[in-house]
mmCIF file of C-alpha atoms in Angstrom:
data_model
loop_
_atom_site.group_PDB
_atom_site.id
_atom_site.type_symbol
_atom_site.label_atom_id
_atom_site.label_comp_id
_atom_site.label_asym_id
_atom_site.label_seq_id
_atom_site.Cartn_x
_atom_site.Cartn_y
_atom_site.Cartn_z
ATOM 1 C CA UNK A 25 20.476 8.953 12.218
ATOM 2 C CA UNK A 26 18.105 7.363 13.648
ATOM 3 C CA UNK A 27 14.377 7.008 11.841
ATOM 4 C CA UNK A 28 11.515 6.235 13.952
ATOM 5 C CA UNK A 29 8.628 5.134 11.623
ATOM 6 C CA UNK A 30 4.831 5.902 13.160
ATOM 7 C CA UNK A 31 2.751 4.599 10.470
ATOM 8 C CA UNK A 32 1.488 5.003 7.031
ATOM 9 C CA UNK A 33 -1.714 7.060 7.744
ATOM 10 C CA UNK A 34 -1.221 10.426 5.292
ATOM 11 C CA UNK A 35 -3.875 12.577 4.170
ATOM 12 C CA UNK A 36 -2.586 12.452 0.339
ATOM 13 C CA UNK A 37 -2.567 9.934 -2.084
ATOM 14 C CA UNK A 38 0.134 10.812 -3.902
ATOM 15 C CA UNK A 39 0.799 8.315 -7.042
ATOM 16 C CA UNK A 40 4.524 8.604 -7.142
ATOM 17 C CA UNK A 41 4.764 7.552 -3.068
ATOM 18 C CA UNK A 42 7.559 5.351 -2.765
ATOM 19 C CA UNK A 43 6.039 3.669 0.589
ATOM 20 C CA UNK A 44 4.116 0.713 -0.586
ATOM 21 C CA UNK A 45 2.411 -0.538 3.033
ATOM 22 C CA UNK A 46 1.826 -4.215 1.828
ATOM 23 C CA UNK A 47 1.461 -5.421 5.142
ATOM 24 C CA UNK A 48 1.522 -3.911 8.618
ATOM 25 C CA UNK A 49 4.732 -3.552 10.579
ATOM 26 C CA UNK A 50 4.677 -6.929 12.817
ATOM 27 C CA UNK A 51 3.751 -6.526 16.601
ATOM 28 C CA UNK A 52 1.462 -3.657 16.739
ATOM 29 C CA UNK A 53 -0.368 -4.667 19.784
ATOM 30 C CA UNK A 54 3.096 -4.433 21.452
ATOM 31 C CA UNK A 55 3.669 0.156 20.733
ATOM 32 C CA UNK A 56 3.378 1.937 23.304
ATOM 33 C CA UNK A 57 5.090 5.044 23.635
ATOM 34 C CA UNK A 58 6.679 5.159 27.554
ATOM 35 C CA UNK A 59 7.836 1.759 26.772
ATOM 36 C CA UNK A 60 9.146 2.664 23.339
ATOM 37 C CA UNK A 61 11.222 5.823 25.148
ATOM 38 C CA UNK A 62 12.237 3.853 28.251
ATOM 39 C CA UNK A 63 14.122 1.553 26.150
ATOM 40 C CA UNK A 64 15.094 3.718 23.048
ATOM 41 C CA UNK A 65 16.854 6.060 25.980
ATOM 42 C CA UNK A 66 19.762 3.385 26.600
ATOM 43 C CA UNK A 67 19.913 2.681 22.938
ATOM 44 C CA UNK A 68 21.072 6.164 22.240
ATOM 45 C CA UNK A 69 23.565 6.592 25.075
ATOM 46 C CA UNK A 70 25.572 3.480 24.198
ATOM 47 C CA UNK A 71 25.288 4.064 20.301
ATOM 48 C CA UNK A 72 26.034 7.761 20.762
ATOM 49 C CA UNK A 73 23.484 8.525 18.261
ATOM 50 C CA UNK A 74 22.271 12.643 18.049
ATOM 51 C CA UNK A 75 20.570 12.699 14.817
ATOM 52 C CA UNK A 76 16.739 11.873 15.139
ATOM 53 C CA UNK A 77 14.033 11.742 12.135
ATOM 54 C CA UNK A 78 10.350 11.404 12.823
ATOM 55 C CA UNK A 79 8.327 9.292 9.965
ATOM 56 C CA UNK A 80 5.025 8.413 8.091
ATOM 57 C CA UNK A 81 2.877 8.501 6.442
ATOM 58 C CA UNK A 82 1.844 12.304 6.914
ATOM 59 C CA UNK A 83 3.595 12.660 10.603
ATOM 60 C CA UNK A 84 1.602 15.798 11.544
ATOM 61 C CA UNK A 85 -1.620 12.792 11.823
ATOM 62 C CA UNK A 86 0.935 11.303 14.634
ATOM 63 C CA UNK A 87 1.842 14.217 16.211
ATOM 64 C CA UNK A 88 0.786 13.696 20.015
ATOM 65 C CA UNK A 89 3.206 10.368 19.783
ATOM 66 C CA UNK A 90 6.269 12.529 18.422
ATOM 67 C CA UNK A 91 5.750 15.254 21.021
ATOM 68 C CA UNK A 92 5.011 12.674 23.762
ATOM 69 C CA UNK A 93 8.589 10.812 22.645
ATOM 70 C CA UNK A 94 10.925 13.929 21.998
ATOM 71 C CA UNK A 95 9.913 15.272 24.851
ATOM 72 C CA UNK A 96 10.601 12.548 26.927
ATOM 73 C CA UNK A 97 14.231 12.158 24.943
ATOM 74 C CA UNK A 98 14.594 16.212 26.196
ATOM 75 C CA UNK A 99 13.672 15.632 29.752
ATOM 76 C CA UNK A 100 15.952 12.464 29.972
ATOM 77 C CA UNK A 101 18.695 14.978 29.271
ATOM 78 C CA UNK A 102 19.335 13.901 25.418
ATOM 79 C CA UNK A 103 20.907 16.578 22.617
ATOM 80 C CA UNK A 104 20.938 15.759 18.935
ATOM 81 C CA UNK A 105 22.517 18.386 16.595
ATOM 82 C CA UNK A 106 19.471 17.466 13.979
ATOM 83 C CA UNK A 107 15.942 16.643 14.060
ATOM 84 C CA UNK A 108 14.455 15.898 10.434
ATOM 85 C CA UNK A 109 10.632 16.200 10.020
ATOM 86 C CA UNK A 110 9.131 16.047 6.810
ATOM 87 C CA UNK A 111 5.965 16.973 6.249
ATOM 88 C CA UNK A 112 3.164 17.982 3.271
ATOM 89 C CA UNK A 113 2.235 20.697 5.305
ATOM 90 C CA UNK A 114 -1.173 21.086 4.910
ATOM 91 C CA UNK A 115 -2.317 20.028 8.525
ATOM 92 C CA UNK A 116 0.561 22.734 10.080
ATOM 93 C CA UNK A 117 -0.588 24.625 12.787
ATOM 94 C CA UNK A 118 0.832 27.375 15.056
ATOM 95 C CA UNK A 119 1.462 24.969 18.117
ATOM 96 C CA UNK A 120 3.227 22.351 15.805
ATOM 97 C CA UNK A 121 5.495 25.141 14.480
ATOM 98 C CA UNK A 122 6.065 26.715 17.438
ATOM 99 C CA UNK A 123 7.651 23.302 19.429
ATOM 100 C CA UNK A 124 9.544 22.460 16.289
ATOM 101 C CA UNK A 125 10.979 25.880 16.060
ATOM 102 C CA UNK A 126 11.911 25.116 20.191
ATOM 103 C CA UNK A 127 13.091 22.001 19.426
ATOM 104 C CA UNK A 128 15.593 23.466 16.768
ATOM 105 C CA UNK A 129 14.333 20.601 14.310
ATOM 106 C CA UNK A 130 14.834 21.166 10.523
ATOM 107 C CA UNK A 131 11.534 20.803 8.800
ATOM 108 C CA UNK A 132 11.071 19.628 5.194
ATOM 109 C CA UNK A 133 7.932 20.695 3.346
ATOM 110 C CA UNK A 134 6.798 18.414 0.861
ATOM 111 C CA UNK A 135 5.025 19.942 -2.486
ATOM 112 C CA UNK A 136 2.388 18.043 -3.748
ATOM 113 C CA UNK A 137 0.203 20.345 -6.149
ATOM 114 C CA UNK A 138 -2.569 17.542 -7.325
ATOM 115 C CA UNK A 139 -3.183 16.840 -3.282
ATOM 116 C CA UNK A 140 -3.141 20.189 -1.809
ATOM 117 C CA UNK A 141 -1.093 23.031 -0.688
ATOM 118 C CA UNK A 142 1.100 23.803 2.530
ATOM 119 C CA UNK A 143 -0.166 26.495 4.889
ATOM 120 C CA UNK A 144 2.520 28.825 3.579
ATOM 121 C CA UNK A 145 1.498 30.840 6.378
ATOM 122 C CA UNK A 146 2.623 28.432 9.159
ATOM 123 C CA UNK A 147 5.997 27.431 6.835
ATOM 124 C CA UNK A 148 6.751 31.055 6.752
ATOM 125 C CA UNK A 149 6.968 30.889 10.869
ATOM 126 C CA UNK A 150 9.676 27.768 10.918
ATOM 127 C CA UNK A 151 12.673 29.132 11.633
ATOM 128 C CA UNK A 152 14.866 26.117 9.971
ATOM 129 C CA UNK A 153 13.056 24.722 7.019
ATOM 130 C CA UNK A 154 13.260 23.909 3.158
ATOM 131 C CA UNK A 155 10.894 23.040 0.275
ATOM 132 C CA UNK A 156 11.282 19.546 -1.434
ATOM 133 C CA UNK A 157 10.779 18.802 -4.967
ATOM 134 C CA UNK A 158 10.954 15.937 -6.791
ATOM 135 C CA UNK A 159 12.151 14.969 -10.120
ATOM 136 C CA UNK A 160 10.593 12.454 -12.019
ATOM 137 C CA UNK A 161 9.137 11.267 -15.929
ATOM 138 C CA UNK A 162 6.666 13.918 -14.760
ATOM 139 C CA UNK A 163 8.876 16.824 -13.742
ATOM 140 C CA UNK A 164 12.549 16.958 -15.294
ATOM 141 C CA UNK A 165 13.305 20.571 -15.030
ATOM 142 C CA UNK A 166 13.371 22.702 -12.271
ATOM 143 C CA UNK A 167 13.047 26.455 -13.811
ATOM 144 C CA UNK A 168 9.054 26.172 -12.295
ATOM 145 C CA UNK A 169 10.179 25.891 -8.870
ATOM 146 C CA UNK A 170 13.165 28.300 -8.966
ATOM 147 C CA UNK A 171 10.249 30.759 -9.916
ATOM 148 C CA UNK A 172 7.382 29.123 -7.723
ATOM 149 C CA UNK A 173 10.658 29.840 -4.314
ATOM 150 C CA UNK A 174 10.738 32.776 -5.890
ATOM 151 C CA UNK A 175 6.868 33.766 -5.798
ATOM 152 C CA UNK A 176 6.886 32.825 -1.959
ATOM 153 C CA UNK A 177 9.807 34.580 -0.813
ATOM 154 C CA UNK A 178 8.153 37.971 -2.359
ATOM 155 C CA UNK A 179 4.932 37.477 -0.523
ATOM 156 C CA UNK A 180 5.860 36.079 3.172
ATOM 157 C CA UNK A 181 8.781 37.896 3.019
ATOM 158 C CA UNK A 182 11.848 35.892 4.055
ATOM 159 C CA UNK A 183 13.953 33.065 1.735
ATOM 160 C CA UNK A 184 13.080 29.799 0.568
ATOM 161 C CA UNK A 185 15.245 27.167 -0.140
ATOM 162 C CA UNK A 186 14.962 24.444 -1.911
ATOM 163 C CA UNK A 187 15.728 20.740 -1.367
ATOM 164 C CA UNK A 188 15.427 18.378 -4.482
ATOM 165 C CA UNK A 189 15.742 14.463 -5.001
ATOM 166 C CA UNK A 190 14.728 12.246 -7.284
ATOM 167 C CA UNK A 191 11.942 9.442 -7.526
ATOM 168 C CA UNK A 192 11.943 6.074 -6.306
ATOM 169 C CA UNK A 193 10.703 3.336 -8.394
ATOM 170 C CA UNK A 194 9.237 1.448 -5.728
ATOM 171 C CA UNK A 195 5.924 -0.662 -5.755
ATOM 172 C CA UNK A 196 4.335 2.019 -3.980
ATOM 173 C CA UNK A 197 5.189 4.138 -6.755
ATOM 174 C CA UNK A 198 3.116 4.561 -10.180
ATOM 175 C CA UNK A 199 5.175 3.544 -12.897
ATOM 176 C CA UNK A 200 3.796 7.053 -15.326
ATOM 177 C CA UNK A 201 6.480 8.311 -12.847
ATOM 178 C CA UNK A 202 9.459 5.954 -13.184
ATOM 179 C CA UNK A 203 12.201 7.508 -14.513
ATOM 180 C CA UNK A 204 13.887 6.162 -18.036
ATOM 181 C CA UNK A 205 16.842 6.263 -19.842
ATOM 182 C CA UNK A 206 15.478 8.816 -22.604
ATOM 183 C CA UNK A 207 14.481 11.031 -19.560
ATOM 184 C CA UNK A 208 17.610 11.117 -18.839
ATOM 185 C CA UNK A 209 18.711 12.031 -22.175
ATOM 186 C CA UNK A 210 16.791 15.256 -21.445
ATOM 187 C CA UNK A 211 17.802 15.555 -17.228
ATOM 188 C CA UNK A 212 21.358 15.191 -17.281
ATOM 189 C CA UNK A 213 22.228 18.131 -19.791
ATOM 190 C CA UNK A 214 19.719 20.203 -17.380
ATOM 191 C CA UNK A 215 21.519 19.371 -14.228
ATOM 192 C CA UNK A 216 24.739 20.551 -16.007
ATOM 193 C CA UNK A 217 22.832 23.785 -16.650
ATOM 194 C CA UNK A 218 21.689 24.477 -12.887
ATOM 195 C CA UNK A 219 25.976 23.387 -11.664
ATOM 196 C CA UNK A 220 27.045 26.347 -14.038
ATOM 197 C CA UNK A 221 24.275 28.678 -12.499
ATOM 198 C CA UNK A 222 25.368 27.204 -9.066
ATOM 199 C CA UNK A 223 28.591 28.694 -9.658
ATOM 200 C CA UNK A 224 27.339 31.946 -11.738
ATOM 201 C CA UNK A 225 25.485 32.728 -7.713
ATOM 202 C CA UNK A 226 22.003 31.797 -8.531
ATOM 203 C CA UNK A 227 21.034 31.147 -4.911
ATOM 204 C CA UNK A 228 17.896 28.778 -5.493
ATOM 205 C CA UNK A 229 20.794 26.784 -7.738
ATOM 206 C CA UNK A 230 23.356 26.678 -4.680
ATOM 207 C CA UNK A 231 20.996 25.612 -2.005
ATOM 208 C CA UNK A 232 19.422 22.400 -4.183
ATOM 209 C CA UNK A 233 23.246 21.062 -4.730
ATOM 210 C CA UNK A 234 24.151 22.084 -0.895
ATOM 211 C CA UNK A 235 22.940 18.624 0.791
ATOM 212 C CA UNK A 236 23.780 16.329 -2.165
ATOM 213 C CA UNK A 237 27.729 18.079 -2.423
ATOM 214 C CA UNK A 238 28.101 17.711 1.500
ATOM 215 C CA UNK A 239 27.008 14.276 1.422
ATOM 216 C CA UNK A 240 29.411 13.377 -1.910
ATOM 217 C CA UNK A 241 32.354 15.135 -0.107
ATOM 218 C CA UNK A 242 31.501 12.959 3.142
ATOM 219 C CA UNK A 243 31.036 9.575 1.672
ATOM 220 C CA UNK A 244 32.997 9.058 -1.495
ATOM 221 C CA UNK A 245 36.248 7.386 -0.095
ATOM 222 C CA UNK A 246 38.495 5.403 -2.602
ATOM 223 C CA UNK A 247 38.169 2.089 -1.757
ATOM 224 C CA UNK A 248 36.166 2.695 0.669
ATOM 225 C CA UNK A 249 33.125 0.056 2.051
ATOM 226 C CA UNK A 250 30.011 0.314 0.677
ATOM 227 C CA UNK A 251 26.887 -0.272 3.279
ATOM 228 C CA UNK A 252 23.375 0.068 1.414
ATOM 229 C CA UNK A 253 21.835 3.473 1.367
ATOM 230 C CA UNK A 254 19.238 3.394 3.869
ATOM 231 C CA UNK A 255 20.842 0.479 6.746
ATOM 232 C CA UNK A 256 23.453 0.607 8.654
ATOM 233 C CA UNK A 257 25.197 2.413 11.686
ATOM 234 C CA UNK A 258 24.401 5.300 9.577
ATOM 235 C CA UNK A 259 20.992 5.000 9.146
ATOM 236 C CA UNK A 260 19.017 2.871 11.811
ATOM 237 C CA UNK A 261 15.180 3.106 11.211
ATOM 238 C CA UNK A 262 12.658 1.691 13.562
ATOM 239 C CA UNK A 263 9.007 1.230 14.531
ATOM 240 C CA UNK A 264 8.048 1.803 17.915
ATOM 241 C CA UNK A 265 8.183 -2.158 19.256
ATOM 242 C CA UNK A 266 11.865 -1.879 18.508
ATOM 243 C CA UNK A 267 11.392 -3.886 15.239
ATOM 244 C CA UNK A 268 14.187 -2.636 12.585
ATOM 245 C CA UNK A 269 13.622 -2.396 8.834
ATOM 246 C CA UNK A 270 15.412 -1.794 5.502
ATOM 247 C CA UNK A 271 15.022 1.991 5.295
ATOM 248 C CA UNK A 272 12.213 4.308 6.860
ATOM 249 C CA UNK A 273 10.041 3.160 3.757
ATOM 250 C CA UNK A 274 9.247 0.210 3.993
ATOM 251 C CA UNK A 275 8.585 -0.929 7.802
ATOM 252 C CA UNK A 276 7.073 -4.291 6.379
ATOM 253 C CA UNK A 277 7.046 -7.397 8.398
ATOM 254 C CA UNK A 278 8.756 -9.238 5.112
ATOM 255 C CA UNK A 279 11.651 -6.003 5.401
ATOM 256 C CA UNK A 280 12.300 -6.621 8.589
ATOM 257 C CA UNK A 281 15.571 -6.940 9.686
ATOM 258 C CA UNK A 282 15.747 -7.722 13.573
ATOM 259 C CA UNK A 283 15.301 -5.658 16.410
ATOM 260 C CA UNK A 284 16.776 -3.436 18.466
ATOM 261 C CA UNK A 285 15.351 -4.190 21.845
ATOM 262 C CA UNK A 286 17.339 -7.431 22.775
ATOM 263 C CA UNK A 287 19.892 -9.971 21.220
ATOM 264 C CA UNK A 288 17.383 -12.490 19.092
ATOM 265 C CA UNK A 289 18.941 -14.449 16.755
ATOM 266 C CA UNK A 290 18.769 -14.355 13.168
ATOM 267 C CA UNK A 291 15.929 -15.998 11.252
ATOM 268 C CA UNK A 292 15.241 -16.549 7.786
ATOM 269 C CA UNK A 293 13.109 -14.186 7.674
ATOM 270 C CA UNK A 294 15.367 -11.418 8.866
ATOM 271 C CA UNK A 295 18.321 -13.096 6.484
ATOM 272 C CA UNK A 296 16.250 -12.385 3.792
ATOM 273 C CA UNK A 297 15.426 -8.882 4.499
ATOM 274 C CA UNK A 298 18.971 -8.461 4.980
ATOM 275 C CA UNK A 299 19.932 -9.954 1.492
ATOM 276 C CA UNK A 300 17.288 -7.696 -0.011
ATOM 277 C CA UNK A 301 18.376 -4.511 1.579
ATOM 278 C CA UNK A 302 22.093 -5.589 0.186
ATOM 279 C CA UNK A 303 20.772 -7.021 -3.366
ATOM 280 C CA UNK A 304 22.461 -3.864 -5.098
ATOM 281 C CA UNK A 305 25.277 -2.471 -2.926
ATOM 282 C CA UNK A 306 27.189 -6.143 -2.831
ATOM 283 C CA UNK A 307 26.299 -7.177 -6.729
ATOM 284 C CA UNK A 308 29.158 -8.001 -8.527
ATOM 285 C CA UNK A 309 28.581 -4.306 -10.604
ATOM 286 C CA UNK A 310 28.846 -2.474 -7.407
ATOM 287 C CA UNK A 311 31.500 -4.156 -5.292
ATOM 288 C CA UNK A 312 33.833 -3.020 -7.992
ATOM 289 C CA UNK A 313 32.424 0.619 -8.829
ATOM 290 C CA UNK A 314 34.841 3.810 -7.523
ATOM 291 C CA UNK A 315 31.704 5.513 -6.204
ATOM 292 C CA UNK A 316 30.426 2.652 -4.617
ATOM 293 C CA UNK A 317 30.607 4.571 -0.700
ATOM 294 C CA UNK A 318 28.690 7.222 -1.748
ATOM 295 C CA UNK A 319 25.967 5.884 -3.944
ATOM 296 C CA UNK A 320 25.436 2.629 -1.164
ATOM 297 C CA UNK A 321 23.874 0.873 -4.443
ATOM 298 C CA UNK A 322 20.910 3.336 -4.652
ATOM 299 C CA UNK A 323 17.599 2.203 -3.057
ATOM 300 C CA UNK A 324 17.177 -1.197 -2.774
ATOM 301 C CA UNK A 325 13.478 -1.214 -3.582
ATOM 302 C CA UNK A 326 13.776 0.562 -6.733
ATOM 303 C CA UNK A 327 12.384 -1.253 -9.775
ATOM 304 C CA UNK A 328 14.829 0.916 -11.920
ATOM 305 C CA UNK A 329 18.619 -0.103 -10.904
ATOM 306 C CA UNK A 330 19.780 0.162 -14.468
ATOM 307 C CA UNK A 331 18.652 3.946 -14.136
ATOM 308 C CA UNK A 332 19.294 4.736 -10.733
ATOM 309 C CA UNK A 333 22.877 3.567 -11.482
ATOM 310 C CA UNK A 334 23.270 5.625 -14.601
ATOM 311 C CA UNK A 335 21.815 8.675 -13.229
ATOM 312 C CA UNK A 336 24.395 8.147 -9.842
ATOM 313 C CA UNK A 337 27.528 8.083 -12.046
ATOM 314 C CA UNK A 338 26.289 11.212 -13.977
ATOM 315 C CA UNK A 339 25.429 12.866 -10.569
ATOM 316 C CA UNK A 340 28.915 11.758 -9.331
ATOM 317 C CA UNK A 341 30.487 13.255 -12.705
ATOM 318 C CA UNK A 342 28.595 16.950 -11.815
ATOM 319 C CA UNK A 343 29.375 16.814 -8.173
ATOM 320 C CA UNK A 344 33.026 16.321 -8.767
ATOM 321 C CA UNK A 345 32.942 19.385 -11.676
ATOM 322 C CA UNK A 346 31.030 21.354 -8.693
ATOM 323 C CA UNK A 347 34.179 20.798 -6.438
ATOM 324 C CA UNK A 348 36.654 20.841 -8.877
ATOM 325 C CA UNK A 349 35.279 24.531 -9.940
ATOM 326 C CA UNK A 350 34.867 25.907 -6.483
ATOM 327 C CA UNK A 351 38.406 24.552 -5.164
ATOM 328 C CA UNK A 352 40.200 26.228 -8.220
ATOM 329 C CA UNK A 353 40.003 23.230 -11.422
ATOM 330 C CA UNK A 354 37.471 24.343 -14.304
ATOM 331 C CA UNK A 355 37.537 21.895 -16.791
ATOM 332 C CA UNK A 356 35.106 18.973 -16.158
ATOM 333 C CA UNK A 357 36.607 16.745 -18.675
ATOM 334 C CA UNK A 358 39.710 15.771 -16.235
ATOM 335 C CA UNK A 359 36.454 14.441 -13.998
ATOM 336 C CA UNK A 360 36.779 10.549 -13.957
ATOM 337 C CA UNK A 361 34.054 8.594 -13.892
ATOM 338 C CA UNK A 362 33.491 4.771 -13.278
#
């Protein structure tokens, strides 16, 4: 996948954001978007890469740089099998939705009540699209949203599905929303509760595990390597002057890892955003934990590892249940966890 980061400009202030901006991305005098696709064009056909991801901020506020850069990508003669573009919605209009809908991309609406609301309208026109939620100290159940999906689907007429995740406890983020240890006292036995409706056939229930089981299946390998969640082949995100960073999140000069416009050596500077970005993943902890591939250490910037890690092994523990179940096991006490 590769993440191409526009800026931080969003019409929300939302105060459990996990980008904290800090500092600009270095070398902003140097984007320019025919250079940026003249050279990102060569990048792709050597690295093979199909999977592109268009970031902010609010990206909708950078839209005439996306469309100017995808559709150069098209008219070079490029494919991907998935565009990501997430989004709070609330600037969506009928030309945005009708290129995204030609360009086959897979649109994420974020839901952020105390900002303002989506144009359910426009959503209801995307032909490939979900609705995120996020839990957090805030929001630990998600009966509400079941019922909100549930609200839409009767008045536009068509389904909803939900994606969910979890928050980051970043610097960007307000701590009220950090999770803790006695929240997930109260979580975990309510993510149990929404596997067994899973595999009773509640829809809303099978949709928010969907992405998370895929990506469990995928990347838990016994003994295999763990790379940190957001950098590496997998996962390559980017500013437009080529300058690479630790995730999508946090395009910060003091994150940045190196570039991928030319061979430039390594500097201290890029050694250190490379030790930060691998602070978790190659810990003593995690270099020996079973579900080391798939967790990648959890988010490097988070200020909550001791949670994060918890929560990952309890995720891991429900996942594996999940796949037992639906492959022919039942009981989740033969589940191993590290």
């Amino acid at each position: 996948m590769l993440n191409i980061f526009l800026g931080y400009a969003c019409n929300f202030k939302c105060g459990y954001c996990l980008q904290s901006p800090g500092s600009l991305p270095p070398n902003q005098d140097r984007i320019n978007v025919g250079r940026f696709v003249k050279k990102i064009i060569p990048y792709l056909q050597k690295n093979g890469i199909d999977e592109i991801a268009y970031w902010g901020g609010e990206p909708l506020l950078y839209w005439p740089q996306i469309e100017a850069i995808h559709e150069r990508l098209l008219r070079a003669g490029l494919t991907f099998k998935f565009i990501k573009f997430v989004t709070n919605g609330s600037l969506l209009e009928s030309r945005h939705v009708e290129v995204l809908n030609r360009w086959g991309a897979f649109v994420v609406i974020s839901r952020h009540d105390a900002e303002g609301e989506p144009r359910w309208g426009m959503v209801a026109e995307l032909r490939r699209s979900s609705v995120s939620f996020l839990f957090s100290h805030e929001e630990l159940v998600a009966w509400p949203w079941f019922q909100f999906l549930d609200g839409l689907e009767q008045r536009w007429g068509r389904p909803f599905y939900p994606y969910v995740h979890w928050v980051r406890a970043t610097k960007g983020c307000d701590p009220q929303f950090y999770l803790t240890h006695d929240d997930l006292d109260i979580h975990v036995p309510h993510l149990w509760a929404l596997a067994e409706q899973r595999l009773a056939g509640d829809r809303h229930a099978r949709s928010m595990f969907e992405g998370h089981l895929r990506d469990w299946r995928r990347d838990l390998v016994t003994g295999g390597d763990g790379v940190p969640m957001c950098h590496g082949d997998h996962h390559i995100s980017v500013d437009l002057a080529g300058n690479r960073y630790g995730c999508h999140h946090s395009a910060r000069a003091e994150l940045r890892t190196g570039s991928i416009f030319g061979s430039e050596e390594a500097t201290l500077t890029t050694e250190r955003a490379i030790a930060h970005v691998e602070k978790f993943v190659k810990s003593g902890d995690c270099m020996v934990c079973p579900i080391r591939s798939w967790c990648r250490g959890n988010c490097h910037l988070s200020n909550t590892h001791d949670v994060d890690c918890r929560l990952a092994k309890e995720k891991h523990k429900l996942l594996a249940w999940i796949d037992a179940q639906e492959n022919g096991s039942n009981d989740r006490n033969t589940i191993k966890v590290p």
